[in-house]
């Protein structure tokens, strides 16, 4: 099946030129269920994008939808600022009992606003407030959001340029394996910290993704992450883990840093924390860091109660018994075996990933876009990532069936062959 794009009319004439995803996927989507979307002409698409990681439990998950409908039908609170509500209480209790306590994580929970970048902004503000310093260290190819503070710790030159003003108080350091193993870990970073003539102001914090999603599916080794945490402790810097895309089970464990045995000082969550694609984010931090004054960081839509309802339902349905992590790792092995076979036939391709986030990179950097374009024609939604869009990114729902996963991987293999 080859899909012919429709005329988009009002989207092209009225909507801003800033639109992006609709350019790569020129269809008018109408319905969605599980791992599939359907456009208004009845064409079905297998989703290996999952709302950029916001739909880990699939589209219109029936368990979450039922909880949401029941809540709306009984006139439950929709908009609540930071007022105490039954929906917020149920989420907090579930999050504590299902996620935090079993992992012996001591975090306080902050609702900073509905988006991931707001969670990052609150984390940066808190770190600076606690330490009384302005500088924050981030890493090459990092992505932390599109507001100004988040952009200041983002590596992508194109996205940074959109700010229109200088982005200050952020200093990039090499991410794991940036020098292909030729330089010892943190050699440059530690030298700058210890040299009074380096020009690096003492950082308040370091912010890191354990797997860089938008940066090209760059996977940090567990030992590198542990060494980073140790460096932060020795140098009196807070460690912030941005788990917005890689958290909520994407890499296997609920938090992506679990494999490394870490306890970051601050953690940001968004995307799939609501479970249903509803806007919601969290900033988690150790209790001794909770020095906020009431209202010092707030937002009109930080009390999205329908999101609390679906978030609690997702935790109860998928994280109470430990099966989701096992299933994700099994699905990940399925992906890995297929990518091994594809790369055995395609010498110019390589791959990397964890859990159910994987990337395939080609020596010809334009190839990734060609693969994704052909995939759309065949009814598969794939996104590129990396600073030059050189990586094909696989981000299917965690609830995808083995059969659907195999179907998508077979389509990917066909696209690789047909774009050679």
One Martini backbone bead per residue (centre of mass of N, CA, C, O) as a GRO file, in nm:
protein
  420
    1UNK     BB    1   0.093   0.038   0.025
    2UNK     BB    2   0.028   0.365  -0.105
    3UNK     BB    3   0.026   0.697   0.010
    4UNK     BB    4  -0.167   0.981  -0.065
    5UNK     BB    5  -0.151   1.296  -0.019
    6UNK     BB    6  -0.331   1.552   0.084
    7UNK     BB    7  -0.489   1.833   0.097
    8UNK     BB    8  -0.428   2.096   0.350
    9UNK     BB    9  -0.490   2.395   0.318
   10UNK     BB   10  -0.542   2.549   0.610
   11UNK     BB   11  -0.260   2.466   0.714
   12UNK     BB   12  -0.107   2.641   0.491
   13UNK     BB   13  -0.270   2.927   0.511
   14UNK     BB   14  -0.289   2.965   0.849
   15UNK     BB   15  -0.062   2.821   0.954
   16UNK     BB   16   0.233   2.825   1.065
   17UNK     BB   17   0.567   2.766   0.961
   18UNK     BB   18   0.650   2.604   1.232
   19UNK     BB   19   0.557   2.360   1.136
   20UNK     BB   20   0.651   1.996   1.114
   21UNK     BB   21   0.530   1.703   1.124
   22UNK     BB   22   0.324   1.754   0.884
   23UNK     BB   23   0.544   1.747   0.660
   24UNK     BB   24   0.627   1.437   0.694
   25UNK     BB   25   0.295   1.391   0.756
   26UNK     BB   26   0.065   1.423   0.495
   27UNK     BB   27  -0.198   1.409   0.706
   28UNK     BB   28  -0.537   1.358   0.830
   29UNK     BB   29  -0.603   1.292   1.142
   30UNK     BB   30  -0.873   1.114   1.337
   31UNK     BB   31  -0.770   0.834   1.464
   32UNK     BB   32  -0.695   0.622   1.767
   33UNK     BB   33  -0.529   0.296   1.854
   34UNK     BB   34  -0.275   0.231   2.019
   35UNK     BB   35  -0.046   0.177   1.740
   36UNK     BB   36  -0.279   0.344   1.576
   37UNK     BB   37  -0.360   0.540   1.292
   38UNK     BB   38  -0.624   0.741   1.130
   39UNK     BB   39  -0.736   0.879   0.861
   40UNK     BB   40  -0.994   1.041   0.681
   41UNK     BB   41  -0.946   0.799   0.447
   42UNK     BB   42  -0.864   0.518   0.617
   43UNK     BB   43  -0.571   0.517   0.680
   44UNK     BB   44  -0.316   0.319   0.819
   45UNK     BB   45  -0.087   0.367   1.106
   46UNK     BB   46   0.214   0.288   1.236
   47UNK     BB   47   0.347   0.373   1.562
   48UNK     BB   48   0.702   0.500   1.602
   49UNK     BB   49   0.648   0.773   1.812
   50UNK     BB   50   0.450   0.836   2.052
   51UNK     BB   51   0.443   1.144   2.099
   52UNK     BB   52   0.747   1.169   2.173
   53UNK     BB   53   0.675   0.980   2.442
   54UNK     BB   54   0.355   1.034   2.542
   55UNK     BB   55   0.258   0.713   2.442
   56UNK     BB   56   0.340   0.442   2.606
   57UNK     BB   57   0.014   0.328   2.614
   58UNK     BB   58  -0.105   0.455   2.385
   59UNK     BB   59  -0.389   0.510   2.220
   60UNK     BB   60  -0.662   0.519   2.393
   61UNK     BB   61  -0.647   0.374   2.650
   62UNK     BB   62  -0.894   0.195   2.797
   63UNK     BB   63  -0.825   0.226   3.099
   64UNK     BB   64  -0.781   0.537   3.095
   65UNK     BB   65  -1.044   0.621   2.957
   66UNK     BB   66  -1.237   0.521   3.174
   67UNK     BB   67  -1.132   0.699   3.404
   68UNK     BB   68  -1.185   0.969   3.259
   69UNK     BB   69  -1.488   0.945   3.201
   70UNK     BB   70  -1.581   0.906   3.490
   71UNK     BB   71  -1.473   1.178   3.594
   72UNK     BB   72  -1.630   1.366   3.403
   73UNK     BB   73  -1.925   1.255   3.462
   74UNK     BB   74  -1.887   1.354   3.781
   75UNK     BB   75  -1.754   1.641   3.786
   76UNK     BB   76  -1.469   1.669   3.803
   77UNK     BB   77  -1.197   1.832   3.838
   78UNK     BB   78  -1.005   2.017   3.608
   79UNK     BB   79  -0.930   2.303   3.734
   80UNK     BB   80  -0.672   2.365   4.018
   81UNK     BB   81  -0.405   2.442   4.022
   82UNK     BB   82  -0.287   2.395   4.371
   83UNK     BB   83  -0.516   2.253   4.470
   84UNK     BB   84  -0.686   2.043   4.663
   85UNK     BB   85  -0.755   1.710   4.542
   86UNK     BB   86  -0.857   1.395   4.479
   87UNK     BB   87  -0.678   1.349   4.228
   88UNK     BB   88  -0.408   1.436   4.350
   89UNK     BB   89  -0.405   1.242   4.588
   90UNK     BB   90  -0.416   0.979   4.425
   91UNK     BB   91  -0.153   1.025   4.275
   92UNK     BB   92   0.046   1.064   4.510
   93UNK     BB   93  -0.008   0.792   4.647
   94UNK     BB   94   0.062   0.616   4.402
   95UNK     BB   95   0.349   0.720   4.349
   96UNK     BB   96   0.460   0.644   4.624
   97UNK     BB   97   0.374   0.329   4.631
   98UNK     BB   98   0.476   0.240   4.329
   99UNK     BB   99   0.754   0.412   4.293
  100UNK     BB  100   0.921   0.530   4.536
  101UNK     BB  101   0.932   0.315   4.767
  102UNK     BB  102   1.042   0.061   4.603
  103UNK     BB  103   1.313   0.261   4.535
  104UNK     BB  104   1.403   0.448   4.766
  105UNK     BB  105   1.273   0.738   4.714
  106UNK     BB  106   1.270   1.080   4.865
  107UNK     BB  107   1.084   1.259   4.706
  108UNK     BB  108   0.962   1.546   4.614
  109UNK     BB  109   0.662   1.708   4.472
  110UNK     BB  110   0.633   1.899   4.169
  111UNK     BB  111   0.403   2.130   3.997
  112UNK     BB  112   0.515   2.343   3.735
  113UNK     BB  113   0.354   2.234   3.484
  114UNK     BB  114   0.262   2.097   3.160
  115UNK     BB  115   0.571   2.092   3.077
  116UNK     BB  116   0.893   2.001   3.033
  117UNK     BB  117   1.031   2.282   3.030
  118UNK     BB  118   0.914   2.363   3.308
  119UNK     BB  119   1.064   2.152   3.471
  120UNK     BB  120   1.345   2.253   3.396
  121UNK     BB  121   1.320   2.541   3.498
  122UNK     BB  122   1.270   2.459   3.794
  123UNK     BB  123   1.536   2.306   3.834
  124UNK     BB  124   1.727   2.544   3.777
  125UNK     BB  125   1.618   2.739   3.989
  126UNK     BB  126   1.664   2.560   4.236
  127UNK     BB  127   1.968   2.515   4.210
  128UNK     BB  128   2.041   2.817   4.228
  129UNK     BB  129   1.908   2.870   4.501
  130UNK     BB  130   2.066   2.662   4.672
  131UNK     BB  131   2.374   2.753   4.569
  132UNK     BB  132   2.415   3.055   4.459
  133UNK     BB  133   2.432   2.993   4.143
  134UNK     BB  134   2.439   3.008   3.778
  135UNK     BB  135   2.581   2.774   3.671
  136UNK     BB  136   2.540   2.523   3.403
  137UNK     BB  137   2.586   2.191   3.311
  138UNK     BB  138   2.610   2.030   3.003
  139UNK     BB  139   2.567   1.852   2.686
  140UNK     BB  140   2.637   1.727   2.411
  141UNK     BB  141   2.334   1.700   2.235
  142UNK     BB  142   2.136   1.829   2.402
  143UNK     BB  143   1.781   1.819   2.528
  144UNK     BB  144   1.541   2.051   2.727
  145UNK     BB  145   1.403   2.270   2.541
  146UNK     BB  146   1.232   2.598   2.428
  147UNK     BB  147   1.303   2.762   2.648
  148UNK     BB  148   1.551   2.961   2.756
  149UNK     BB  149   1.675   2.786   2.979
  150UNK     BB  150   1.673   2.520   2.813
  151UNK     BB  151   1.840   2.625   2.571
  152UNK     BB  152   2.105   2.686   2.737
  153UNK     BB  153   2.117   2.339   2.770
  154UNK     BB  154   2.129   2.318   2.459
  155UNK     BB  155   2.297   2.207   2.158
  156UNK     BB  156   2.124   2.289   1.924
  157UNK     BB  157   2.170   2.535   1.693
  158UNK     BB  158   1.889   2.579   1.571
  159UNK     BB  159   1.730   2.608   1.840
  160UNK     BB  160   1.903   2.834   1.966
  161UNK     BB  161   1.852   3.053   1.741
  162UNK     BB  162   1.541   3.101   1.819
  163UNK     BB  163   1.577   3.299   2.065
  164UNK     BB  164   1.730   3.594   1.981
  165UNK     BB  165   1.932   3.554   2.222
  166UNK     BB  166   2.144   3.518   2.454
  167UNK     BB  167   2.278   3.221   2.601
  168UNK     BB  168   2.317   3.177   2.948
  169UNK     BB  169   2.483   2.986   3.204
  170UNK     BB  170   2.594   2.771   2.994
  171UNK     BB  171   2.795   2.457   2.985
  172UNK     BB  172   2.956   2.245   2.778
  173UNK     BB  173   3.006   1.891   2.769
  174UNK     BB  174   3.113   1.583   2.716
  175UNK     BB  175   2.974   1.315   2.624
  176UNK     BB  176   2.956   1.004   2.604
  177UNK     BB  177   3.187   0.922   2.359
  178UNK     BB  178   3.269   1.186   2.199
  179UNK     BB  179   3.589   1.063   2.162
  180UNK     BB  180   3.586   0.751   2.115
  181UNK     BB  181   3.771   0.676   2.383
  182UNK     BB  182   4.039   0.881   2.384
  183UNK     BB  183   3.914   1.009   2.651
  184UNK     BB  184   3.882   1.054   2.957
  185UNK     BB  185   3.655   1.083   3.178
  186UNK     BB  186   3.626   1.420   3.269
  187UNK     BB  187   3.892   1.566   3.214
  188UNK     BB  188   3.800   1.852   3.132
  189UNK     BB  189   3.606   1.914   3.361
  190UNK     BB  190   3.802   1.882   3.603
  191UNK     BB  191   4.013   2.086   3.510
  192UNK     BB  192   3.826   2.334   3.518
  193UNK     BB  193   3.742   2.313   3.821
  194UNK     BB  194   4.058   2.327   3.932
  195UNK     BB  195   4.109   2.581   3.754
  196UNK     BB  196   4.146   2.924   3.822
  197UNK     BB  197   4.192   2.986   3.488
  198UNK     BB  198   3.938   2.869   3.311
  199UNK     BB  199   3.644   3.041   3.342
  200UNK     BB  200   3.475   2.856   3.528
  201UNK     BB  201   3.208   2.867   3.691
  202UNK     BB  202   3.063   2.754   3.955
  203UNK     BB  203   2.842   2.513   3.958
  204UNK     BB  204   2.522   2.419   4.057
  205UNK     BB  205   2.485   2.220   3.801
  206UNK     BB  206   2.392   1.910   3.638
  207UNK     BB  207   2.261   1.817   3.315
  208UNK     BB  208   2.101   1.497   3.214
  209UNK     BB  209   2.086   1.234   2.979
  210UNK     BB  210   2.094   0.894   2.949
  211UNK     BB  211   1.928   0.943   2.679
  212UNK     BB  212   1.959   1.094   2.372
  213UNK     BB  213   1.707   1.166   2.171
  214UNK     BB  214   1.738   1.430   1.990
  215UNK     BB  215   2.065   1.378   1.969
  216UNK     BB  216   2.071   1.042   1.862
  217UNK     BB  217   2.077   0.806   2.057
  218UNK     BB  218   2.259   0.853   2.322
  219UNK     BB  219   2.429   0.620   2.531
  220UNK     BB  220   2.487   0.596   2.856
  221UNK     BB  221   2.684   0.467   3.072
  222UNK     BB  222   2.668   0.360   3.388
  223UNK     BB  223   2.960   0.441   3.474
  224UNK     BB  224   2.939   0.734   3.379
  225UNK     BB  225   2.702   0.818   3.562
  226UNK     BB  226   2.839   0.751   3.832
  227UNK     BB  227   3.082   0.942   3.790
  228UNK     BB  228   2.911   1.197   3.774
  229UNK     BB  229   2.789   1.182   4.056
  230UNK     BB  230   3.060   1.188   4.205
  231UNK     BB  231   3.155   1.461   4.098
  232UNK     BB  232   2.922   1.628   4.213
  233UNK     BB  233   2.977   1.563   4.510
  234UNK     BB  234   3.277   1.665   4.522
  235UNK     BB  235   3.182   1.965   4.383
  236UNK     BB  236   2.907   2.078   4.479
  237UNK     BB  237   2.683   1.949   4.279
  238UNK     BB  238   2.397   1.914   4.113
  239UNK     BB  239   2.189   1.643   3.996
  240UNK     BB  240   2.024   1.637   3.680
  241UNK     BB  241   1.757   1.441   3.552
  242UNK     BB  242   1.631   1.407   3.229
  243UNK     BB  243   1.309   1.213   3.207
  244UNK     BB  244   1.096   1.291   2.987
  245UNK     BB  245   1.150   1.061   2.757
  246UNK     BB  246   1.298   0.810   2.933
  247UNK     BB  247   1.077   0.779   3.111
  248UNK     BB  248   0.818   0.575   3.198
  249UNK     BB  249   0.976   0.297   3.072
  250UNK     BB  250   1.146   0.324   2.804
  251UNK     BB  251   1.419   0.152   2.918
  252UNK     BB  252   1.228  -0.015   3.152
  253UNK     BB  253   1.246   0.138   3.383
  254UNK     BB  254   1.090   0.397   3.505
  255UNK     BB  255   1.376   0.492   3.537
  256UNK     BB  256   1.669   0.539   3.355
  257UNK     BB  257   1.873   0.534   3.624
  258UNK     BB  258   1.846   0.251   3.760
  259UNK     BB  259   2.074   0.085   3.625
  260UNK     BB  260   2.302   0.277   3.774
  261UNK     BB  261   2.229   0.332   4.080
  262UNK     BB  262   2.083   0.609   4.121
  263UNK     BB  263   2.040   0.948   4.300
  264UNK     BB  264   1.925   1.212   4.215
  265UNK     BB  265   1.849   1.532   4.313
  266UNK     BB  266   1.703   1.578   4.027
  267UNK     BB  267   1.381   1.530   3.850
  268UNK     BB  268   1.237   1.507   3.526
  269UNK     BB  269   0.886   1.498   3.420
  270UNK     BB  270   0.676   1.384   3.142
  271UNK     BB  271   0.474   1.308   2.895
  272UNK     BB  272   0.398   0.986   3.028
  273UNK     BB  273   0.281   1.057   3.316
  274UNK     BB  274  -0.029   1.069   3.227
  275UNK     BB  275  -0.061   0.828   2.985
  276UNK     BB  276  -0.263   1.007   2.757
  277UNK     BB  277  -0.136   1.300   2.660
  278UNK     BB  278  -0.154   1.485   2.892
  279UNK     BB  279  -0.070   1.762   3.045
  280UNK     BB  280   0.238   1.697   3.235
  281UNK     BB  281   0.452   1.766   3.526
  282UNK     BB  282   0.768   1.698   3.703
  283UNK     BB  283   0.947   1.782   4.009
  284UNK     BB  284   1.211   1.617   4.161
  285UNK     BB  285   1.331   1.617   4.514
  286UNK     BB  286   1.509   1.651   4.772
  287UNK     BB  287   1.402   1.765   5.072
  288UNK     BB  288   1.649   1.972   5.129
  289UNK     BB  289   1.563   2.145   4.857
  290UNK     BB  290   1.287   2.261   4.985
  291UNK     BB  291   1.307   2.626   4.950
  292UNK     BB  292   1.049   2.729   4.875
  293UNK     BB  293   0.828   2.969   4.823
  294UNK     BB  294   0.520   3.048   4.808
  295UNK     BB  295   0.479   3.094   4.460
  296UNK     BB  296   0.772   3.109   4.321
  297UNK     BB  297   0.650   2.866   4.145
  298UNK     BB  298   0.416   2.881   3.878
  299UNK     BB  299   0.081   2.792   3.728
  300UNK     BB  300  -0.225   2.764   3.585
  301UNK     BB  301  -0.171   2.440   3.462
  302UNK     BB  302  -0.068   2.249   3.717
  303UNK     BB  303  -0.391   2.141   3.763
  304UNK     BB  304  -0.440   1.861   3.580
  305UNK     BB  305  -0.671   1.639   3.674
  306UNK     BB  306  -0.706   1.438   3.438
  307UNK     BB  307  -0.402   1.361   3.453
  308UNK     BB  308  -0.407   1.239   3.734
  309UNK     BB  309  -0.602   1.010   3.665
  310UNK     BB  310  -0.434   0.869   3.437
  311UNK     BB  311  -0.175   0.836   3.599
  312UNK     BB  312  -0.283   0.651   3.820
  313UNK     BB  313  -0.389   0.431   3.628
  314UNK     BB  314  -0.114   0.360   3.501
  315UNK     BB  315   0.032   0.270   3.757
  316UNK     BB  316  -0.170   0.046   3.839
  317UNK     BB  317  -0.167  -0.118   3.561
  318UNK     BB  318   0.181  -0.116   3.498
  319UNK     BB  319   0.352  -0.091   3.808
  320UNK     BB  320   0.258  -0.302   4.045
  321UNK     BB  321   0.413  -0.593   3.912
  322UNK     BB  322   0.672  -0.564   3.694
  323UNK     BB  323   0.591  -0.632   3.384
  324UNK     BB  324   0.669  -0.391   3.203
  325UNK     BB  325   0.974  -0.416   3.210
  326UNK     BB  326   0.992  -0.701   3.087
  327UNK     BB  327   0.844  -0.633   2.822
  328UNK     BB  328   1.033  -0.410   2.718
  329UNK     BB  329   1.291  -0.583   2.707
  330UNK     BB  330   1.176  -0.787   2.506
  331UNK     BB  331   1.114  -0.588   2.279
  332UNK     BB  332   1.406  -0.485   2.257
  333UNK     BB  333   1.524  -0.754   2.155
  334UNK     BB  334   1.360  -0.758   1.896
  335UNK     BB  335   1.484  -0.505   1.777
  336UNK     BB  336   1.785  -0.577   1.790
  337UNK     BB  337   1.776  -0.824   1.600
  338UNK     BB  338   1.680  -0.668   1.351
  339UNK     BB  339   1.910  -0.456   1.338
  340UNK     BB  340   2.132  -0.660   1.300
  341UNK     BB  341   2.029  -0.766   1.025
  342UNK     BB  342   2.028  -0.501   0.871
  343UNK     BB  343   2.338  -0.430   0.923
  344UNK     BB  344   2.447  -0.686   0.779
  345UNK     BB  345   2.341  -0.569   0.491
  346UNK     BB  346   2.416  -0.265   0.596
  347UNK     BB  347   2.726  -0.121   0.615
  348UNK     BB  348   2.630   0.199   0.667
  349UNK     BB  349   2.504   0.089   0.935
  350UNK     BB  350   2.385   0.177   1.266
  351UNK     BB  351   2.321   0.104   1.624
  352UNK     BB  352   2.113   0.214   1.913
  353UNK     BB  353   2.006   0.133   2.261
  354UNK     BB  354   1.707   0.103   2.483
  355UNK     BB  355   1.464  -0.087   2.509
  356UNK     BB  356   1.224   0.143   2.336
  357UNK     BB  357   1.500   0.291   2.218
  358UNK     BB  358   1.605   0.364   1.880
  359UNK     BB  359   1.891   0.390   1.648
  360UNK     BB  360   1.964   0.471   1.297
  361UNK     BB  361   2.273   0.505   1.126
  362UNK     BB  362   2.421   0.684   0.852
  363UNK     BB  363   2.670   0.790   0.652
  364UNK     BB  364   2.434   0.905   0.500
  365UNK     BB  365   2.257   1.164   0.634
  366UNK     BB  366   2.001   1.159   0.427
  367UNK     BB  367   1.881   0.872   0.469
  368UNK     BB  368   1.686   0.900   0.708
  369UNK     BB  369   1.473   1.074   0.563
  370UNK     BB  370   1.415   0.866   0.340
  371UNK     BB  371   1.312   0.642   0.523
  372UNK     BB  372   1.078   0.803   0.654
  373UNK     BB  373   0.928   0.870   0.391
  374UNK     BB  374   0.878   0.576   0.302
  375UNK     BB  375   0.729   0.486   0.555
  376UNK     BB  376   0.482   0.663   0.518
  377UNK     BB  377   0.393   0.534   0.246
  378UNK     BB  378   0.368   0.245   0.422
  379UNK     BB  379   0.245   0.316   0.721
  380UNK     BB  380   0.498   0.454   0.887
  381UNK     BB  381   0.601   0.617   1.186
  382UNK     BB  382   0.893   0.821   1.158
  383UNK     BB  383   1.178   0.966   1.311
  384UNK     BB  384   1.418   1.200   1.342
  385UNK     BB  385   1.759   1.251   1.463
  386UNK     BB  386   1.979   1.480   1.539
  387UNK     BB  387   2.165   1.752   1.425
  388UNK     BB  388   2.115   1.616   1.105
  389UNK     BB  389   1.897   1.399   1.079
  390UNK     BB  390   2.073   1.098   1.090
  391UNK     BB  391   1.842   0.950   1.263
  392UNK     BB  392   1.654   0.674   1.318
  393UNK     BB  393   1.359   0.669   1.520
  394UNK     BB  394   1.253   0.440   1.779
  395UNK     BB  395   0.906   0.492   1.941
  396UNK     BB  396   0.716   0.286   2.060
  397UNK     BB  397   0.491   0.157   2.227
  398UNK     BB  398   0.495  -0.045   2.509
  399UNK     BB  399   0.207  -0.194   2.411
  400UNK     BB  400   0.305  -0.334   2.186
  401UNK     BB  401   0.294  -0.588   1.983
  402UNK     BB  402   0.484  -0.827   1.841
  403UNK     BB  403   0.340  -0.806   1.565
  404UNK     BB  404   0.361  -0.500   1.526
  405UNK     BB  405   0.664  -0.482   1.555
  406UNK     BB  406   0.730  -0.666   1.316
  407UNK     BB  407   0.591  -0.500   1.101
  408UNK     BB  408   0.764  -0.242   1.136
  409UNK     BB  409   1.044  -0.378   1.091
  410UNK     BB  410   0.986  -0.473   0.804
  411UNK     BB  411   0.943  -0.192   0.690
  412UNK     BB  412   1.218  -0.080   0.760
  413UNK     BB  413   1.383  -0.280   0.590
  414UNK     BB  414   1.257  -0.193   0.322
  415UNK     BB  415   1.347   0.106   0.334
  416UNK     BB  416   1.648   0.053   0.336
  417UNK     BB  417   1.659  -0.093   0.062
  418UNK     BB  418   1.502   0.137  -0.114
  419UNK     BB  419   1.741   0.370  -0.028
  420UNK     BB  420   2.026   0.260  -0.144
   0.00000   0.00000   0.00000
